Structure formats: C-alpha cells, structure tokens
Amino acid sequence: MASHLYGNYFSTRSQRVLFTLEELEYPYEWHSKDFARGEHKALPYVSEHHPFGKVPAFQDDHVKLFESRAICRYLVARKPGHLTPPFAGTSSASLVQGARFEQAASVEQSYFEPPLEKLGFELIFKK
Ligand SMILES: N[C@@H](CCC(=O)N[C@@H](CS)C(=O)NCC(=O)O)C(=O)O
C-alpha cells in the first residue's frame, strides 16, 4: 500500500516532509490541501488526519501521523540509511551523541524556527 502525504506546496512544514520522502526515495502519493478553500479545516480531513486542521499529515498503511518532525523521524526509522543519525547502542560515546542530536533538534524547534517563521511571513508571504 502506498503512503500518502497531505499538504500544501507553500507550506514549509509540508516541504520538510516532501524533502525527506524524496531524499529517502520513499514511495508516496501527494494530496494537496487548498488553504484558500479551507480544505485543511474540513471534515473528514480533520477527523481522519489532523485534529488541529493543519498540514502536513501522513498515512502509511494503518499508521496515521501529523507533526512534520515526527513524520520525518518515522520515515528515517522506517528506511535506515544516509539520513539515520550516526549513533546507536549504550556506550557513553553514543549516549552523548544521542543527547547532542536531541539538543540540536530542540534548539532548531525552540529558537530557530519561531523567529524564522515570523521573518518568512513578513518578508515573503505577506507580499
Ligand atoms: N508543528 C506543526 C505545524 C503545522 C503548521 O502550522 N502548518 C501550517 C502550514 S506550514 C498550516 O497548516 N497552516 C494553516 C493553518 O494554520 O490554518 C508541524 O511541524 O507540522
């Protein structure tokens, strides 16, 4: 069964998942949600795919996910390869590498994306 990505090409969070799918050569079908028509706020999309009425949302067999970073991590775990973080095991070196990865991921989500989202809106989308 093919996987399905529900998103919008202008949505940077949809692009995050699209890049990961393409990079992994993971088979998927694209389902565009038109913001202007409110398709992401309509039933059955909200009840079946995204309870907050946002994009992206993803389905793989019976697994349904939303939140772009969670989807990307799921995809990388499903298809281990060049995107797999280079740590495993319980040695102290890999524990530190894992903690550094989580630290960087948290910095990106907490301190990088929020101001960048505001800047992107002001400088690009508002026009
Ligand atoms: N934390 C979520 C953010 C999802 C999100 O805010 N998506 C935006 C597009 S980038 C959206 O759906 N906006 C439409 C709306 O809020 O009505 C993720 O990473 O997936």
CSV table of N, CA and C in Angstrom, one decimal, residues 5 13 15-21 23-24 26 56 58 60 63 65-87 97-110:
chain,number,residue,atom,x,y,z
A,5,LEU,N,0.8,11.7,1.6
A,5,LEU,CA,1.1,12.9,2.3
A,5,LEU,C,0.1,14.0,1.9
A,13,ARG,N,6.4,23.3,6.4
A,13,ARG,CA,6.3,22.0,7.1
A,13,ARG,C,6.0,20.9,6.2
A,15,GLN,N,6.9,20.9,3.0
A,15,GLN,CA,8.2,20.8,2.3
A,15,GLN,C,9.2,20.0,3.1
A,16,ARG,N,9.2,20.1,4.4
A,16,ARG,CA,10.1,19.4,5.2
A,16,ARG,C,9.9,17.9,5.0
A,17,VAL,N,8.6,17.4,5.0
A,17,VAL,CA,8.3,16.0,4.8
A,17,VAL,C,8.6,15.6,3.4
A,18,LEU,N,8.2,16.5,2.4
A,18,LEU,CA,8.5,16.2,1.0
A,18,LEU,C,10.0,15.9,0.7
A,19,PHE,N,10.8,16.8,1.3
A,19,PHE,CA,12.3,16.7,1.1
A,19,PHE,C,12.7,15.3,1.6
A,20,THR,N,12.2,14.9,2.8
A,20,THR,CA,12.6,13.7,3.4
A,20,THR,C,12.1,12.5,2.6
A,21,LEU,N,10.9,12.5,2.1
A,21,LEU,CA,10.4,11.5,1.3
A,21,LEU,C,11.3,11.3,0.0
A,23,GLU,N,14.3,12.4,-0.5
A,23,GLU,CA,15.7,12.0,-0.2
A,23,GLU,C,15.8,10.5,0.1
A,24,LEU,N,14.8,10.0,0.7
A,24,LEU,CA,14.8,8.5,1.0
A,24,LEU,C,14.3,7.7,-0.1
A,26,TYR,N,11.2,7.3,-0.9
A,26,TYR,CA,10.1,6.6,-0.2
A,26,TYR,C,8.9,6.8,-1.1
A,56,PRO,N,1.5,19.3,7.6
A,56,PRO,CA,1.2,18.1,6.8
A,56,PRO,C,0.6,17.1,7.7
A,58,PHE,N,0.2,12.5,7.4
A,58,PHE,CA,0.8,11.4,6.7
A,58,PHE,C,0.1,10.1,7.0
A,60,ASP,N,0.6,5.8,6.3
A,60,ASP,CA,1.5,4.7,5.8
A,60,ASP,C,0.8,3.5,6.3
A,63,VAL,N,-0.8,3.4,9.7
A,63,VAL,CA,-0.2,4.4,10.6
A,63,VAL,C,-0.6,5.8,10.2
A,65,LEU,N,-0.1,9.8,11.0
A,65,LEU,CA,0.8,10.8,11.8
A,65,LEU,C,0.5,12.2,11.4
A,66,PHE,N,0.7,13.1,12.3
A,66,PHE,CA,0.8,14.5,12.0
A,66,PHE,C,2.0,15.1,12.8
A,67,GLU,N,2.4,16.3,12.5
A,67,GLU,CA,3.6,17.0,13.1
A,67,GLU,C,4.8,16.6,12.2
A,68,SER,N,5.3,17.6,11.4
A,68,SER,CA,6.3,17.3,10.4
A,68,SER,C,7.5,16.6,10.9
A,69,ARG,N,8.0,17.0,12.0
A,69,ARG,CA,9.3,16.4,12.5
A,69,ARG,C,9.0,14.9,12.9
A,70,ALA,N,7.9,14.7,13.5
A,70,ALA,CA,7.6,13.3,13.9
A,70,ALA,C,7.4,12.4,12.7
A,71,ILE,N,6.8,12.9,11.6
A,71,ILE,CA,6.7,12.2,10.4
A,71,ILE,C,8.1,11.9,9.8
A,72,CYS,N,9.0,12.9,9.8
A,72,CYS,CA,10.3,12.7,9.2
A,72,CYS,C,11.1,11.7,10.0
A,73,ARG,N,11.0,11.7,11.3
A,73,ARG,CA,11.7,10.8,12.1
A,73,ARG,C,11.2,9.4,11.9
A,74,TYR,N,9.9,9.2,11.8
A,74,TYR,CA,9.3,7.9,11.4
A,74,TYR,C,9.8,7.4,10.1
A,75,LEU,N,9.9,8.3,9.1
A,75,LEU,CA,10.3,7.8,7.8
A,75,LEU,C,11.8,7.4,7.8
A,76,VAL,N,12.6,8.1,8.5
A,76,VAL,CA,14.1,7.8,8.6
A,76,VAL,C,14.2,6.4,9.4
A,77,ALA,N,13.4,6.2,10.4
A,77,ALA,CA,13.4,4.9,11.1
A,77,ALA,C,12.9,3.8,10.3
A,78,ARG,N,11.9,4.1,9.4
A,78,ARG,CA,11.4,3.0,8.5
A,78,ARG,C,12.4,2.6,7.4
A,79,LYS,N,13.2,3.6,7.0
A,79,LYS,CA,14.1,3.3,5.9
A,79,LYS,C,15.6,3.8,6.3
A,80,PRO,N,16.2,3.0,7.2
A,80,PRO,CA,17.5,3.4,7.6
A,80,PRO,C,18.5,3.5,6.5
A,81,GLY,N,19.4,4.5,6.6
A,81,GLY,CA,20.3,4.8,5.5
A,81,GLY,C,21.1,6.1,5.8
A,82,HIS,N,21.3,6.8,4.8
A,82,HIS,CA,22.2,8.0,4.9
A,82,HIS,C,21.6,9.1,5.8
A,83,LEU,N,20.3,9.1,6.1
A,83,LEU,CA,19.7,10.1,6.9
A,83,LEU,C,19.7,9.6,8.4
A,84,THR,N,20.0,8.4,8.6
A,84,THR,CA,20.0,7.9,10.0
A,84,THR,C,21.0,8.5,10.9
A,85,PRO,N,20.7,9.1,12.0
A,85,PRO,CA,21.7,9.7,12.9
A,85,PRO,C,22.8,8.7,13.2
A,86,PRO,N,24.0,9.1,13.2
A,86,PRO,CA,25.1,8.2,13.4
A,86,PRO,C,25.4,7.8,14.9
A,87,PHE,N,24.4,7.3,15.5
A,87,PHE,CA,24.7,6.8,16.9
A,87,PHE,C,23.7,5.7,17.2
A,97,GLN,N,26.4,11.4,21.9
A,97,GLN,CA,26.0,11.7,20.6
A,97,GLN,C,24.5,11.9,20.4
A,98,GLY,N,23.8,10.9,21.1
A,98,GLY,CA,22.3,11.0,21.0
A,98,GLY,C,21.8,12.2,21.7
A,99,ALA,N,22.4,12.5,22.9
A,99,ALA,CA,22.0,13.7,23.6
A,99,ALA,C,22.2,15.0,22.8
A,100,ARG,N,23.4,15.0,22.1
A,100,ARG,CA,23.7,16.2,21.3
A,100,ARG,C,22.8,16.3,20.1
A,101,PHE,N,22.3,15.2,19.6
A,101,PHE,CA,21.3,15.3,18.5
A,101,PHE,C,20.0,15.8,19.0
A,102,GLU,N,19.6,15.4,20.2
A,102,GLU,CA,18.3,15.9,20.7
A,102,GLU,C,18.5,17.3,21.1
A,103,GLN,N,19.6,17.7,21.6
A,103,GLN,CA,19.9,19.1,21.9
A,103,GLN,C,19.7,20.0,20.7
A,104,ALA,N,20.4,19.6,19.6
A,104,ALA,CA,20.3,20.3,18.3
A,104,ALA,C,18.9,20.4,17.8
A,105,ALA,N,18.2,19.3,17.9
A,105,ALA,CA,16.8,19.2,17.4
A,105,ALA,C,15.9,20.2,18.2
A,106,SER,N,16.2,20.2,19.5
A,106,SER,CA,15.4,21.1,20.4
A,106,SER,C,15.7,22.6,20.1
A,107,VAL,N,17.0,22.9,19.9
A,107,VAL,CA,17.4,24.3,19.5
A,107,VAL,C,16.7,24.7,18.2
A,108,GLU,N,16.7,23.8,17.2
A,108,GLU,CA,16.0,24.1,15.9
A,108,GLU,C,14.5,24.5,16.2
A,109,GLN,N,13.9,23.6,16.9
A,109,GLN,CA,12.4,23.8,17.1
A,109,GLN,C,12.1,24.9,18.0
A,110,SER,N,12.9,25.2,19.1
A,110,SER,CA,12.6,26.2,20.1
A,110,SER,C,13.1,27.6,19.7
